[in-house]
mmCIF file of C-alpha atoms and ligand atoms in Angstrom:
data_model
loop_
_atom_site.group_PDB
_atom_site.id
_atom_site.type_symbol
_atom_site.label_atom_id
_atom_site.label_comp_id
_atom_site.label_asym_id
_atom_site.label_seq_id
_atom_site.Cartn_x
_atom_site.Cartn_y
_atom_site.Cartn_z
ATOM 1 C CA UNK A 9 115.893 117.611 94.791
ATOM 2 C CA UNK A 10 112.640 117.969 93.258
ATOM 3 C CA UNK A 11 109.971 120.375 95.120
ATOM 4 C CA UNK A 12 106.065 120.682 93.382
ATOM 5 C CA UNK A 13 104.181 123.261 95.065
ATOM 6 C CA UNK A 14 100.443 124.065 94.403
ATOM 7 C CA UNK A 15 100.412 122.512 90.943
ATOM 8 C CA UNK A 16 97.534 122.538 88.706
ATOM 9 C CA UNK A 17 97.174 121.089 85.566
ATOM 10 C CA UNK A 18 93.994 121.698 82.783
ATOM 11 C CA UNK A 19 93.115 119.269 79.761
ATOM 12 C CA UNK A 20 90.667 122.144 77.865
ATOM 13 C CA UNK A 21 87.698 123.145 80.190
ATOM 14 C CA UNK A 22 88.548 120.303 82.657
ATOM 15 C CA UNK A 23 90.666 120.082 85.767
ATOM 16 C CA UNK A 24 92.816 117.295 86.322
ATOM 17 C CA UNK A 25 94.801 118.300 89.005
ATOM 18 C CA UNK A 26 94.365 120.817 91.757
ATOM 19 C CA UNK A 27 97.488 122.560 93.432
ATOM 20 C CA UNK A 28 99.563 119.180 93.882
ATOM 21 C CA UNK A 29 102.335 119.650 96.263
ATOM 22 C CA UNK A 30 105.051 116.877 96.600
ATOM 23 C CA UNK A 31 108.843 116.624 97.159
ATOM 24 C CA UNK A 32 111.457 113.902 96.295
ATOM 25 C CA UNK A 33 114.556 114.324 98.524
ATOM 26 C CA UNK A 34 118.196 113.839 97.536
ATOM 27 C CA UNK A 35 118.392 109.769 97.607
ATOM 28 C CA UNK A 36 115.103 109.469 98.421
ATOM 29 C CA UNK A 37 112.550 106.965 96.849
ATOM 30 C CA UNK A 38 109.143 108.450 96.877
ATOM 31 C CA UNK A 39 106.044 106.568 95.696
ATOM 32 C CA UNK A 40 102.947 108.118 94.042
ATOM 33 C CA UNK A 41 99.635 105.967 94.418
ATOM 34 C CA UNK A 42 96.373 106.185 93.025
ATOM 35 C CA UNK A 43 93.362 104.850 90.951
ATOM 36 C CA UNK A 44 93.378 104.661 87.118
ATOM 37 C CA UNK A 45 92.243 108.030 86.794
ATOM 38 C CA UNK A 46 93.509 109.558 89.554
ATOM 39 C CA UNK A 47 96.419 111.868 87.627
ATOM 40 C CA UNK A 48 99.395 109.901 88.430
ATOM 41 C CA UNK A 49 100.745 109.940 84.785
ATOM 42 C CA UNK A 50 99.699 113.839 84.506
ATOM 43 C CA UNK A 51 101.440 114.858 87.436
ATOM 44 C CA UNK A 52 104.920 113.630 85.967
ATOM 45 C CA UNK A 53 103.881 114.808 82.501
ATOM 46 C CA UNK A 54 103.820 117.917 84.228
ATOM 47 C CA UNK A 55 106.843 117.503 85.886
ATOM 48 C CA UNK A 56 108.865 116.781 82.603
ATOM 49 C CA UNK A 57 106.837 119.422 80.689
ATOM 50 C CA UNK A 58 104.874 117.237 78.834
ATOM 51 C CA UNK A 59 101.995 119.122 79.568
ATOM 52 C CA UNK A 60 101.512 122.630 80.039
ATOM 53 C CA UNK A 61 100.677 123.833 84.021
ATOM 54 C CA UNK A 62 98.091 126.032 85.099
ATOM 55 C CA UNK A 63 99.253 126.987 88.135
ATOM 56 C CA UNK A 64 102.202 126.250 90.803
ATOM 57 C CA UNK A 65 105.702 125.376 90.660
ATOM 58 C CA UNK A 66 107.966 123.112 90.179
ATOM 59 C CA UNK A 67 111.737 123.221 91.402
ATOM 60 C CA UNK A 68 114.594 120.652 90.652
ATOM 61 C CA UNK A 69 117.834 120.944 92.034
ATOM 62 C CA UNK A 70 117.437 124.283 92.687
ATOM 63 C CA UNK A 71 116.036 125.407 89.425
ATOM 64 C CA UNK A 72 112.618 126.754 88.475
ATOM 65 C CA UNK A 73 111.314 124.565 85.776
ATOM 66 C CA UNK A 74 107.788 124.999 85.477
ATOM 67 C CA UNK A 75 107.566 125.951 81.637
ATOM 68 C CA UNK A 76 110.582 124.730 80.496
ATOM 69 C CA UNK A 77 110.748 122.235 77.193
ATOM 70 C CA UNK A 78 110.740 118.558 77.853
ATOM 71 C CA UNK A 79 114.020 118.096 76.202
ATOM 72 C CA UNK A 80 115.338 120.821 78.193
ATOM 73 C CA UNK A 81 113.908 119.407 81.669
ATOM 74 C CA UNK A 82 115.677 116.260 80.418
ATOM 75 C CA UNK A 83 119.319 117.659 80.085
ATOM 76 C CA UNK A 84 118.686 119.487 83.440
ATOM 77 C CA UNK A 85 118.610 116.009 84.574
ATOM 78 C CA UNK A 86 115.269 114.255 85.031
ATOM 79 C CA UNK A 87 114.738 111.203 82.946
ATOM 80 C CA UNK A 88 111.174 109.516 83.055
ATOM 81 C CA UNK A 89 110.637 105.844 81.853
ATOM 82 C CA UNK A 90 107.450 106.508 80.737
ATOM 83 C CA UNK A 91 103.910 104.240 81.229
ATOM 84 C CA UNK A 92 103.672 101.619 77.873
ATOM 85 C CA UNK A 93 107.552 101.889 77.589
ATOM 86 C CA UNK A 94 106.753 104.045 74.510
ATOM 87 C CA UNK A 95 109.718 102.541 72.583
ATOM 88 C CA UNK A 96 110.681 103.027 68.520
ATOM 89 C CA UNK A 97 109.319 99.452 67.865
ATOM 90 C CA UNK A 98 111.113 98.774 64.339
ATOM 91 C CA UNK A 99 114.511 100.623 65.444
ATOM 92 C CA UNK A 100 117.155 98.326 66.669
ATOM 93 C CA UNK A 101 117.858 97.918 70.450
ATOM 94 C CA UNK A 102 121.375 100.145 69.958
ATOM 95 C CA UNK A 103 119.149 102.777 68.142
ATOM 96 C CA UNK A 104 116.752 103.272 70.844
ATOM 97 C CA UNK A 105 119.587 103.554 73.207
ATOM 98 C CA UNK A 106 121.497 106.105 70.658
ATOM 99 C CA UNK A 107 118.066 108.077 71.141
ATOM 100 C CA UNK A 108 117.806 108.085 74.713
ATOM 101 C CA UNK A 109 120.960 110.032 74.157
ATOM 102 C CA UNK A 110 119.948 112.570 72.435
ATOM 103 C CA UNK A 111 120.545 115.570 74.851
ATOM 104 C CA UNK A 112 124.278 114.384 75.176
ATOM 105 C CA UNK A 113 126.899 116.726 73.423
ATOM 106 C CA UNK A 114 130.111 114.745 74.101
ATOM 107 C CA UNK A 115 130.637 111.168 72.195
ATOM 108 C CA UNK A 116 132.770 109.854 74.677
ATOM 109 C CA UNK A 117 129.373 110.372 77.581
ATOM 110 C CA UNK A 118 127.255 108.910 75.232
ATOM 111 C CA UNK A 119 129.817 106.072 74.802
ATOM 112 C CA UNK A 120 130.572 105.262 78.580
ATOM 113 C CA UNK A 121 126.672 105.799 78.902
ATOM 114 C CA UNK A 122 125.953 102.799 76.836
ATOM 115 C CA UNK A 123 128.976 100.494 78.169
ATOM 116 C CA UNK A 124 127.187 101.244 81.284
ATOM 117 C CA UNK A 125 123.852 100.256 80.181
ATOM 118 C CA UNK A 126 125.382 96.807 78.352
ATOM 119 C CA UNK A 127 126.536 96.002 81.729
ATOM 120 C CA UNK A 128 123.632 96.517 83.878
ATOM 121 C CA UNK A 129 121.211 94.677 81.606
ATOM 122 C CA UNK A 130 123.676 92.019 79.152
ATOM 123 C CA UNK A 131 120.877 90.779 76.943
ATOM 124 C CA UNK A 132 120.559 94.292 75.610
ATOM 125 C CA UNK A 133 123.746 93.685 74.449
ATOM 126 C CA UNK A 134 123.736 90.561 73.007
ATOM 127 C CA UNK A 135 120.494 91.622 71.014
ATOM 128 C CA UNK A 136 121.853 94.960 70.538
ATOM 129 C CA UNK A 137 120.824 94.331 66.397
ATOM 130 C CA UNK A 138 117.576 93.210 67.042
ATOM 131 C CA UNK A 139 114.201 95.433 66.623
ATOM 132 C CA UNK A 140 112.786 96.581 70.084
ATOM 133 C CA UNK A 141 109.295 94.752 69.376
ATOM 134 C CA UNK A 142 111.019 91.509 69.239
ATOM 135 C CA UNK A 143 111.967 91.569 72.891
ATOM 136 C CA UNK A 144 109.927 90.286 75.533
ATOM 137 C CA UNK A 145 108.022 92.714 77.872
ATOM 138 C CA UNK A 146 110.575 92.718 80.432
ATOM 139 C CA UNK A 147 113.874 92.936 77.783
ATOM 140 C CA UNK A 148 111.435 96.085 76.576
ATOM 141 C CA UNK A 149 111.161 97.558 79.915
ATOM 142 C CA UNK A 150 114.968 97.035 80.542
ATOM 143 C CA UNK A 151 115.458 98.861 77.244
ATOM 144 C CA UNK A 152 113.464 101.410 78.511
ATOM 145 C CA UNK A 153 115.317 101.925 81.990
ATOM 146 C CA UNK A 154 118.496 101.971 79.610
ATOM 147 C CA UNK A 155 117.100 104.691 77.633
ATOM 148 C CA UNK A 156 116.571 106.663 80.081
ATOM 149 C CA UNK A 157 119.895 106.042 81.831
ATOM 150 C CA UNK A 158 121.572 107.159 78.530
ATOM 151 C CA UNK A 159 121.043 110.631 79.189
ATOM 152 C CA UNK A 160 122.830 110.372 82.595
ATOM 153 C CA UNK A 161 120.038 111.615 84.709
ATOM 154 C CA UNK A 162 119.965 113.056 88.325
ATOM 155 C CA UNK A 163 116.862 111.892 89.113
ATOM 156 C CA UNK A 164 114.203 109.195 87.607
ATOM 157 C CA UNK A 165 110.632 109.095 87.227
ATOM 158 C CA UNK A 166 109.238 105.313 86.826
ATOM 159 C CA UNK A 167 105.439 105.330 85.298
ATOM 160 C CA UNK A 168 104.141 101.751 85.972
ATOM 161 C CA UNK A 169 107.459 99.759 85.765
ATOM 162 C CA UNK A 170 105.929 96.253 86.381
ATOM 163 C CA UNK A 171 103.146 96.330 84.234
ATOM 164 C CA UNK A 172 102.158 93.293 81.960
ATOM 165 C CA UNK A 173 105.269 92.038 83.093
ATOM 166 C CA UNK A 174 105.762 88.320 84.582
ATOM 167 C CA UNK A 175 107.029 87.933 88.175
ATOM 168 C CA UNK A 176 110.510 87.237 87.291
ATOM 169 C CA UNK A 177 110.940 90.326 85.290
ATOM 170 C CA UNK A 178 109.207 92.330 88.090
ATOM 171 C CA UNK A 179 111.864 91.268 90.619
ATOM 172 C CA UNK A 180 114.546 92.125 88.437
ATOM 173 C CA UNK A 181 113.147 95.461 87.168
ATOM 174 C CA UNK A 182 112.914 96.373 91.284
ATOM 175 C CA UNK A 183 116.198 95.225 92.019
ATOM 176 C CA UNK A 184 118.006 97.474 89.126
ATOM 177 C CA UNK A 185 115.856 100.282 90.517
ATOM 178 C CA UNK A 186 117.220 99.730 94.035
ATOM 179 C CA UNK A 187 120.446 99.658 92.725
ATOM 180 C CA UNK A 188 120.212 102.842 90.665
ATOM 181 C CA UNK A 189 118.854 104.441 94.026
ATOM 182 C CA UNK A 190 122.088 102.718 96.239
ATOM 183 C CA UNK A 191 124.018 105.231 93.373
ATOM 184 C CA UNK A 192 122.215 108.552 94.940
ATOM 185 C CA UNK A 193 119.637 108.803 92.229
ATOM 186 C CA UNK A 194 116.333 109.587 93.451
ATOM 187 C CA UNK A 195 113.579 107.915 91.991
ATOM 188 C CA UNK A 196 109.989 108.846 92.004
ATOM 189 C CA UNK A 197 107.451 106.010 91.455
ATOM 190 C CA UNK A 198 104.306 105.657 90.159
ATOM 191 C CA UNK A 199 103.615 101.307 90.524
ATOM 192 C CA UNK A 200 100.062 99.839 90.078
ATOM 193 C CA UNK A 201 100.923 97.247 92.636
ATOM 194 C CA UNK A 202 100.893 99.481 96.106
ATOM 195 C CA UNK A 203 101.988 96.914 98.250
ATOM 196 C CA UNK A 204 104.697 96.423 96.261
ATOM 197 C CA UNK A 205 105.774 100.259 95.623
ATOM 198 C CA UNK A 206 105.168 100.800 99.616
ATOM 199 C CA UNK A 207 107.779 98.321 100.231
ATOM 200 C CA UNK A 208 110.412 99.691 98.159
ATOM 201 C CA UNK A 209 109.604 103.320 98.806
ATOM 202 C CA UNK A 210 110.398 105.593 102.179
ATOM 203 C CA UNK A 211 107.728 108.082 101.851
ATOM 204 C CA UNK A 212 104.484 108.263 99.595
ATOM 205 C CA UNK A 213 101.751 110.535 98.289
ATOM 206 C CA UNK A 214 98.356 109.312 97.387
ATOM 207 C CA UNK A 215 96.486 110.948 94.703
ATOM 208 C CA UNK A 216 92.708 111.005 94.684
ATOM 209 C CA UNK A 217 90.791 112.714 91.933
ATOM 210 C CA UNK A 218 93.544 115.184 91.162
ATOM 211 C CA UNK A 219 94.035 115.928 94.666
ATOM 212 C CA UNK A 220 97.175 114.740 96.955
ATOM 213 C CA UNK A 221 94.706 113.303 99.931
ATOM 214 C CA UNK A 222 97.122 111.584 102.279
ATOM 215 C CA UNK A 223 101.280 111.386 102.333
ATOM 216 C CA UNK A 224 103.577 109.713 104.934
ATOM 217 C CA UNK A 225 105.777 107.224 105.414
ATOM 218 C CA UNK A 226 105.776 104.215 102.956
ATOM 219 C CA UNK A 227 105.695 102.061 106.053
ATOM 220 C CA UNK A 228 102.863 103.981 108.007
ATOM 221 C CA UNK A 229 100.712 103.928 104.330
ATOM 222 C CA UNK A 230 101.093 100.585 104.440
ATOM 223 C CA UNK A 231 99.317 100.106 107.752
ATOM 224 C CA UNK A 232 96.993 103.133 107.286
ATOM 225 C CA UNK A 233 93.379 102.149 107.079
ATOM 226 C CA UNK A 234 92.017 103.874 104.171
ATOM 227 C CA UNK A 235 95.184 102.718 102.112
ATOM 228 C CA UNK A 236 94.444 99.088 103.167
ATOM 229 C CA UNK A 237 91.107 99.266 102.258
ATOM 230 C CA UNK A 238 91.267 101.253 99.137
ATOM 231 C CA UNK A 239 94.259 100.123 97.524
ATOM 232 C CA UNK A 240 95.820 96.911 99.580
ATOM 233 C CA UNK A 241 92.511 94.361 99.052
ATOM 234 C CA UNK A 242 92.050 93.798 103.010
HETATM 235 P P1 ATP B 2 96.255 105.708 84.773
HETATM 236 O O1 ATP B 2 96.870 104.897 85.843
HETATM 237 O O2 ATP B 2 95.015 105.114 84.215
HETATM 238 O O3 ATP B 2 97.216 106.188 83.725
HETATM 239 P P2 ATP B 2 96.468 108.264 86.048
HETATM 240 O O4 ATP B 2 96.303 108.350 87.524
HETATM 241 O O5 ATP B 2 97.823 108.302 85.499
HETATM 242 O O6 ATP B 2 95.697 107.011 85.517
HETATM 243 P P3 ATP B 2 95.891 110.425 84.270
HETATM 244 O O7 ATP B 2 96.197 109.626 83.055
HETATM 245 O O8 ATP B 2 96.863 111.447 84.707
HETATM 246 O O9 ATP B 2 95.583 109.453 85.479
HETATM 247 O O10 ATP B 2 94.462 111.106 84.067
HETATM 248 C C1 ATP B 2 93.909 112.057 84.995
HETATM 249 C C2 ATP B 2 92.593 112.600 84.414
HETATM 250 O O11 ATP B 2 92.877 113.417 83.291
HETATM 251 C C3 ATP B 2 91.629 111.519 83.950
HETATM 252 O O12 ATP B 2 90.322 111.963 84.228
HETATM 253 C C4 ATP B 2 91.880 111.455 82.466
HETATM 254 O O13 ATP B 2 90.712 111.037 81.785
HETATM 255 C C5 ATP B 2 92.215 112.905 82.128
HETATM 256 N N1 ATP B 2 93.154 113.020 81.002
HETATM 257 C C6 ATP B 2 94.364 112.440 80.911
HETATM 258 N N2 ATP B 2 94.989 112.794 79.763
HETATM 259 C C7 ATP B 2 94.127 113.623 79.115
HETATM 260 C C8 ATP B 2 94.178 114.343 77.888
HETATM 261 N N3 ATP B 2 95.245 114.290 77.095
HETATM 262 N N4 ATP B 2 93.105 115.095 77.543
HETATM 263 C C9 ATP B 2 92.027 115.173 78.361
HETATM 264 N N5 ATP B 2 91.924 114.536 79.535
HETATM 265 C C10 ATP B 2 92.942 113.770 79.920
#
């Protein structure tokens, strides 16, 4: 579904990542791990055309998109809930929704988009009125997913979903993400907690100074023993 080849990305004189190759598969679940640092959050930026690429490509459903707008990357059908939920914090809960739809021509979508959204998380409804910085971290992060799922994407991106949030909202967050994956979208995932994102992953990449230094299976990262020691604690 989504194919990076050789990608490399330049802030000014400085390098932060150096021909990057990856690949989500249709359905698949596909972790991304690394330190703070590393270039988790530019490789996606990349990937959405956030920021501009150096070198490489970048192929989604069959479609060069290295280049392309953001907005346009985002009709083509790749939808990233982005690190810090990056939210409109004095809009209402409906009107960040409205704006996650933004790419959608036909009222009707946009419409079934957001019954869909009410029904996955309900207290988005119920405090559909209310300004986004009133809700809790997790009702913020859930606003988020739903923002993203307003522009009925093909695939989704996930920058840090569990951060700052307590354990309860954490569990939920990965269960509505397993769900959305049980519907065939593939999900890439960039999680701070690596145990966690190696358990509800198939396959992973992990980044290290810009460079992709080991990939595998989620399960076989999980036993490797530079993962454990650099990023499980043991
Ligand atoms: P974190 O988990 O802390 O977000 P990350 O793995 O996502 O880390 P990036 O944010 O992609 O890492 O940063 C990769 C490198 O690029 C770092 O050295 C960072 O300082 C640098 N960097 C990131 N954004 C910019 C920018 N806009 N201008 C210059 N350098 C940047």
């Amino acid at each position: 579904m989504l194919a990076v080849h050789n990608l490399s990305v330049d802030y000014g004189p400085a390098r932060a990542l150096h021909g990057v190759t990856i690949a989500v598969p249709r359905g698949g679940r596909v972790a991304l791990i690394g330190a703070n640092g590393a270039g988790k959050s530019t490789l996606v930026n990349a990937i959405c055309g956030i920021v501009p690429i150096a070198e490489g490509t970048v192929e989604f459903d069959g479609q060069a998109i290295a280049g392309r707008a953001p907005e346009r990357i985002v009709r083509l059908g790749i939808a990233q809930v982005a690190e810090g939920r990056q939210l409109f914090p004095g809009l209402s809960v409906a009107e960040n929704l409205a704006m996650g739809a933004y790419t959608v021509g036909k009222a009707q979508d946009v419409k079934r988009s957001l019954a869909e959204v009410y029904a996955m998380f309900p207290v988005l409804g119920e405090r559909r009125h209310a300004p986004a910085q009133l809700l809790s971290g997790g009702e913020q992060q859930m606003l988020a997913i739903g923002r993203a799922l307003m522009s009925r994407p093909k695939m989704m991106v996930f920058d840090e979903p569990s951060l700052g949030l307590a354990p309860l909202y954490v569990e939920r967050i990965f269960s509505v993400l397993d769900d959305l994956n049980r519907q065939g979208i593939p999900i890439l995932l960039i999680e701070q907690n690596v145990r966690l994102s190696l358990t509800v992953t198939d396959y992973a990449y992990v980044l290290e100074r810009g460079r992709i230094v080991l990939e595998g299976t989620s399960n076989n990262l999980l036993s490797n023993p530079h993962v454990e020691a650099s990023y499980l604690g043991i």
